[in-house]
Amino acid sequence: MRTPVTLLLELGLILAALSVLGAVARHLTLSPVPLYLLAGWPWARGVSLVLLAVTAIDGARAAAVLPLPEPPAFGATPAWYQRVVIAVTVLVAVLSYWPIRNLLSRHQVMNYSFNPLHLVNTYGAFGGIERIRHEVVIEGTDEPEITDDTVWKEYDFRGKPGAVRRLPPQVAPYHLRFDWMMRFAAISPTYAIPWFAAFLVKLLDNDPVALKLVRRNPFPASPPTFLRARLYRYRFADRHELRHSGAWWQRTLVGDYVPPVMKAPPARSRPGVEGF
């Protein structure tokens, strides 16, 4: 049997090792996917699979190399307990048929129960995902004035749709939190009120911390003079469109999300962005 000290020590060692690996991956801007494959650490900070891994460490072997007490001996597992475990395993396996069939179906249902017991169901954070989505695209220019001929350059994000010719990346189970926030900003502008304007202010300053949230800064030499945000409707390109244009996405402009704004003049007492 593992003592609480043993469990805490084992868990602490695992979490310490994962923290070091995660810091190295972030410093080198590497994909965290290998970290998940090696350690089973979903959502970057979860420990559910790590806790399962801890149970694979035998207390007797830990006591052989560490100053820990020898775990006491236990008798054989009762036969009734083994039968209960087998029965529950068979029940779950049988009830899993319908959710698995639903998973492979072209007409999936979410958050649905397939039996009166409400066991082994389908669950999803979103009841339905549509094929068309709206995205906010941030653009900037370094020209001193805005005219009809102004050239606007897009900021690329790490995961969310932007440039139509960019192949959608595989990032799951890693959670790109800011991309996720941008997704909801397109759905509900009210959601973005507390932080979106502040983010634009940081981009107008070429703030290095804010720029870590984007994949590519189109103004590496000097900050942009103007920024704007536009709302687009995205859909996946079909096979013919992809072959003809090389674009993975097809998008249509819906309208302005934030009109062109510039950094406030130095004479103003409070820093901010003109237009807000």
Coordinates of C-alpha atoms in Angstrom, one line a residue:
M1 CA 0.0 0.0 0.0
R2 CA 1.3 3.5 -0.8
T3 CA 1.4 5.9 2.0
P4 CA 0.4 9.6 1.5
V5 CA 4.0 10.6 1.6
T6 CA 4.8 8.1 -1.2
L7 CA 1.9 9.4 -3.3
L8 CA 2.9 13.0 -2.8
L9 CA 6.5 12.3 -3.6
E10 CA 5.6 10.4 -6.8
L11 CA 3.2 13.0 -8.0
G12 CA 5.6 15.8 -7.1
L13 CA 8.4 14.2 -9.2
I14 CA 6.2 13.7 -12.2
L15 CA 4.8 17.3 -12.1
A16 CA 8.3 18.7 -11.6
A17 CA 9.6 16.8 -14.7
L18 CA 6.6 17.9 -16.8
S19 CA 7.0 21.5 -15.7
V20 CA 10.6 21.5 -16.8
L21 CA 9.8 19.8 -20.2
G22 CA 6.9 22.3 -20.7
A23 CA 9.2 25.3 -20.0
V24 CA 11.8 24.0 -22.4
A25 CA 9.1 23.4 -25.1
R26 CA 7.7 27.0 -24.7
H27 CA 11.2 28.5 -24.8
L28 CA 12.1 26.7 -28.0
T29 CA 8.6 27.3 -29.4
L30 CA 8.1 23.6 -30.0
S31 CA 4.9 21.8 -30.4
P32 CA 3.7 20.4 -27.0
V33 CA 2.1 17.3 -28.7
P34 CA 5.2 15.1 -27.9
L35 CA 4.7 16.1 -24.3
Y36 CA 1.2 14.8 -24.3
L37 CA 2.2 11.6 -26.0
L38 CA 5.0 11.0 -23.4
A39 CA 3.2 12.1 -20.3
G40 CA -0.5 12.2 -21.1
W41 CA -1.0 15.7 -19.8
P42 CA -4.1 17.0 -21.5
W43 CA -4.9 20.7 -21.7
A44 CA -1.4 21.7 -20.8
R45 CA -2.1 21.8 -17.0
G46 CA -4.4 18.9 -16.4
V47 CA -3.2 15.9 -14.4
S48 CA -5.9 13.3 -14.9
L49 CA -3.7 10.9 -16.9
V50 CA -0.7 11.7 -14.8
L51 CA -2.7 10.6 -11.7
L52 CA -3.5 7.3 -13.5
A53 CA 0.2 6.9 -14.3
V54 CA 1.1 7.3 -10.6
T55 CA -0.9 4.2 -9.7
A56 CA 1.5 2.2 -11.9
I57 CA 4.4 2.8 -9.5
D58 CA 4.6 0.0 -7.1
G59 CA 5.1 1.0 -3.4
A60 CA 7.5 -1.9 -2.7
R61 CA 9.8 -0.9 -5.5
A62 CA 9.7 2.8 -4.4
A63 CA 10.6 1.6 -0.8
A64 CA 13.6 -0.3 -2.2
V65 CA 15.2 2.9 -3.5
L66 CA 13.8 5.6 -1.3
P67 CA 13.7 5.9 2.5
L68 CA 10.0 4.8 2.7
P69 CA 8.3 2.2 4.9
E70 CA 7.6 -1.2 3.4
P71 CA 4.0 -1.5 2.4
P72 CA 2.0 -4.1 4.3
A73 CA 0.9 -7.3 2.7
F74 CA -2.8 -7.8 1.7
G75 CA -4.8 -10.9 1.1
A76 CA -6.2 -12.1 -2.2
T77 CA -9.0 -10.0 -3.9
P78 CA -12.4 -11.4 -2.8
A79 CA -14.1 -13.5 -5.5
W80 CA -17.3 -11.4 -5.2
Y81 CA -15.4 -8.2 -6.0
Q82 CA -13.8 -9.8 -9.1
R83 CA -17.2 -10.8 -10.3
V84 CA -18.6 -7.3 -9.8
V85 CA -15.7 -5.8 -11.7
I86 CA -16.2 -8.2 -14.6
A87 CA -19.9 -7.6 -14.7
V88 CA -19.5 -3.8 -14.7
T89 CA -16.9 -4.1 -17.4
V90 CA -19.1 -6.2 -19.6
L91 CA -22.1 -3.8 -19.0
V92 CA -20.0 -0.8 -20.0
A93 CA -18.6 -2.6 -23.1
V94 CA -22.1 -3.6 -24.3
L95 CA -23.5 -0.1 -23.7
S96 CA -20.6 1.5 -25.5
Y97 CA -21.8 0.0 -28.8
W98 CA -24.4 2.8 -29.5
P99 CA -22.1 5.7 -28.6
I100 CA -19.3 4.2 -30.8
R101 CA -21.8 3.8 -33.7
N102 CA -22.9 7.3 -33.2
L103 CA -19.3 8.5 -33.2
L104 CA -18.7 6.9 -36.6
S105 CA -22.0 8.2 -38.1
R106 CA -22.3 11.1 -40.5
H107 CA -25.3 12.2 -38.4
Q108 CA -23.8 12.4 -34.9
V109 CA -25.9 13.5 -32.0
M110 CA -24.4 15.2 -29.0
N111 CA -25.3 15.1 -25.3
Y112 CA -27.6 12.2 -25.9
S113 CA -28.5 9.1 -23.8
F114 CA -29.0 5.8 -25.6
N115 CA -30.5 3.8 -22.7
P116 CA -32.9 4.3 -19.8
L117 CA -30.0 4.0 -17.3
H118 CA -28.3 7.1 -18.8
L119 CA -25.0 5.3 -18.8
V120 CA -22.2 5.6 -21.4
N121 CA -23.7 8.5 -23.3
T122 CA -22.3 11.1 -25.7
Y123 CA -21.1 14.4 -24.3
G124 CA -19.8 17.5 -25.9
A125 CA -19.2 21.1 -24.7
F126 CA -21.1 22.2 -27.8
G127 CA -24.3 20.5 -28.9
G128 CA -23.6 21.2 -32.6
I129 CA -20.8 22.6 -34.7
E130 CA -21.7 24.3 -37.9
R131 CA -19.7 24.2 -41.1
I132 CA -19.7 28.0 -41.4
R133 CA -18.0 30.1 -38.8
H134 CA -17.3 33.8 -38.2
E135 CA -13.7 35.0 -37.5
V136 CA -12.3 38.4 -36.5
V137 CA -9.3 39.4 -38.7
I138 CA -7.0 42.1 -37.4
E139 CA -5.2 44.2 -40.0
G140 CA -2.7 47.0 -39.8
T141 CA -0.9 49.5 -42.0
D142 CA 2.2 51.7 -41.5
E143 CA 1.0 54.4 -43.9
P144 CA 0.6 57.9 -42.4
E145 CA -3.0 58.3 -43.8
I146 CA -5.8 56.0 -44.8
T147 CA -6.8 56.2 -48.5
D148 CA -8.6 54.0 -50.9
D149 CA -5.2 52.6 -51.9
T150 CA -4.0 51.8 -48.4
V151 CA -2.4 48.4 -48.1
W152 CA -3.6 46.5 -45.1
K153 CA -1.5 43.5 -43.7
E154 CA -3.1 40.8 -41.6
Y155 CA -1.9 39.4 -38.3
D156 CA -1.7 35.6 -38.4
F157 CA -2.7 33.7 -35.3
R158 CA -1.3 30.4 -34.2
G159 CA -4.4 28.3 -34.6
K160 CA -7.5 30.1 -35.6
P161 CA -8.5 30.6 -39.3
G162 CA -6.9 33.6 -40.9
A163 CA -5.0 33.3 -44.2
V164 CA -7.1 31.2 -46.5
R165 CA -4.1 29.3 -48.0
R166 CA -2.8 28.2 -44.6
L167 CA -3.5 24.5 -43.8
P168 CA -5.5 24.4 -40.5
P169 CA -3.0 23.2 -37.9
Q170 CA -3.4 20.4 -35.4
V171 CA -3.0 21.8 -31.9
A172 CA -5.4 19.6 -29.8
P173 CA -5.2 18.6 -27.0
Y174 CA -3.1 21.8 -26.5
H175 CA -5.4 24.8 -25.7
L176 CA -4.6 28.0 -27.5
R177 CA -6.5 30.2 -25.1
F178 CA -6.2 33.5 -26.9
D179 CA -7.3 32.0 -30.2
W180 CA -10.2 30.6 -28.3
M181 CA -11.1 34.0 -27.0
M182 CA -10.9 35.4 -30.5
R183 CA -13.3 32.8 -31.6
F184 CA -15.9 33.9 -29.1
A185 CA -15.2 37.6 -29.9
A186 CA -16.5 36.8 -33.4
I187 CA -19.6 35.2 -31.9
S188 CA -20.3 37.9 -29.3
P189 CA -18.7 41.3 -29.5
T190 CA -19.9 42.0 -26.0
Y191 CA -17.6 39.2 -24.8
A192 CA -14.6 41.0 -26.2
I193 CA -15.2 44.4 -24.6
P194 CA -13.0 44.0 -21.5
W195 CA -9.9 43.0 -23.5
F196 CA -10.0 43.5 -27.2
A197 CA -9.3 47.3 -27.2
A198 CA -6.4 46.8 -24.8
F199 CA -5.0 44.2 -27.2
L200 CA -5.1 46.6 -30.1
V201 CA -3.3 49.2 -28.0
K202 CA -0.5 46.7 -27.3
L203 CA -0.3 45.9 -31.0
L204 CA 0.0 49.6 -31.9
D205 CA 3.1 49.6 -29.5
N206 CA 4.5 46.4 -30.9
D207 CA 4.4 45.1 -27.4
P208 CA 6.6 42.0 -27.2
V209 CA 4.3 40.2 -24.7
A210 CA 1.2 40.8 -26.8
L211 CA 3.0 39.7 -30.0
K212 CA 3.7 36.3 -28.5
L213 CA 0.0 35.7 -28.9
V214 CA 0.2 35.9 -32.7
R215 CA 2.0 33.7 -35.1
R216 CA 3.4 36.4 -37.4
N217 CA 3.8 40.2 -36.9
P218 CA 3.6 42.0 -40.2
F219 CA 5.4 45.0 -38.8
P220 CA 8.6 43.7 -37.2
A221 CA 10.6 46.9 -37.9
S222 CA 8.2 49.5 -36.5
P223 CA 4.7 49.6 -35.1
P224 CA 1.7 50.1 -37.4
T225 CA 0.1 53.5 -37.5
F226 CA -3.4 52.2 -37.9
L227 CA -5.3 49.0 -37.0
R228 CA -8.7 47.7 -37.9
A229 CA -10.6 44.5 -37.3
R230 CA -13.0 43.0 -39.8
L231 CA -15.5 40.2 -39.5
Y232 CA -15.4 37.4 -42.1
R233 CA -17.6 34.4 -42.7
Y234 CA -15.4 31.3 -43.2
R235 CA -16.2 27.9 -44.7
F236 CA -14.0 25.0 -45.8
A237 CA -13.2 24.9 -49.5
D238 CA -14.4 21.8 -51.3
R239 CA -12.0 19.6 -53.3
H240 CA -12.4 21.5 -56.5
E241 CA -11.8 24.9 -54.9
L242 CA -8.7 23.6 -53.1
R243 CA -7.2 22.1 -56.2
H244 CA -7.9 25.2 -58.3
S245 CA -6.9 27.9 -55.9
G246 CA -4.8 26.2 -53.2
A247 CA -7.0 27.8 -50.6
W248 CA -8.2 25.7 -47.6
W249 CA -10.8 28.3 -46.7
Q250 CA -13.3 30.4 -48.5
R251 CA -14.3 33.6 -46.8
T252 CA -16.7 36.4 -47.3
L253 CA -16.5 39.9 -45.7
V254 CA -19.4 40.5 -43.3
G255 CA -18.3 44.0 -42.3
D256 CA -16.2 46.1 -39.9
Y257 CA -15.7 44.8 -36.4
V258 CA -13.6 47.8 -35.3
P259 CA -13.1 50.7 -37.7
P260 CA -9.6 52.0 -38.3
V261 CA -8.0 53.3 -35.1
M262 CA -4.6 54.8 -34.3
K263 CA -2.6 55.4 -31.2
A264 CA -3.7 58.4 -29.1
P265 CA -1.5 61.5 -29.5
P266 CA 1.1 62.1 -26.7
A267 CA -0.8 65.3 -25.6
R268 CA -3.7 63.3 -24.2
S269 CA -3.5 62.6 -20.5
R270 CA -4.6 59.1 -20.6
P271 CA -3.1 56.6 -23.1
G272 CA -5.5 54.8 -25.3
V273 CA -6.7 54.3 -28.9
E274 CA -8.5 56.9 -30.8
G275 CA -11.9 55.7 -31.9
F276 CA -12.8 53.9 -28.7

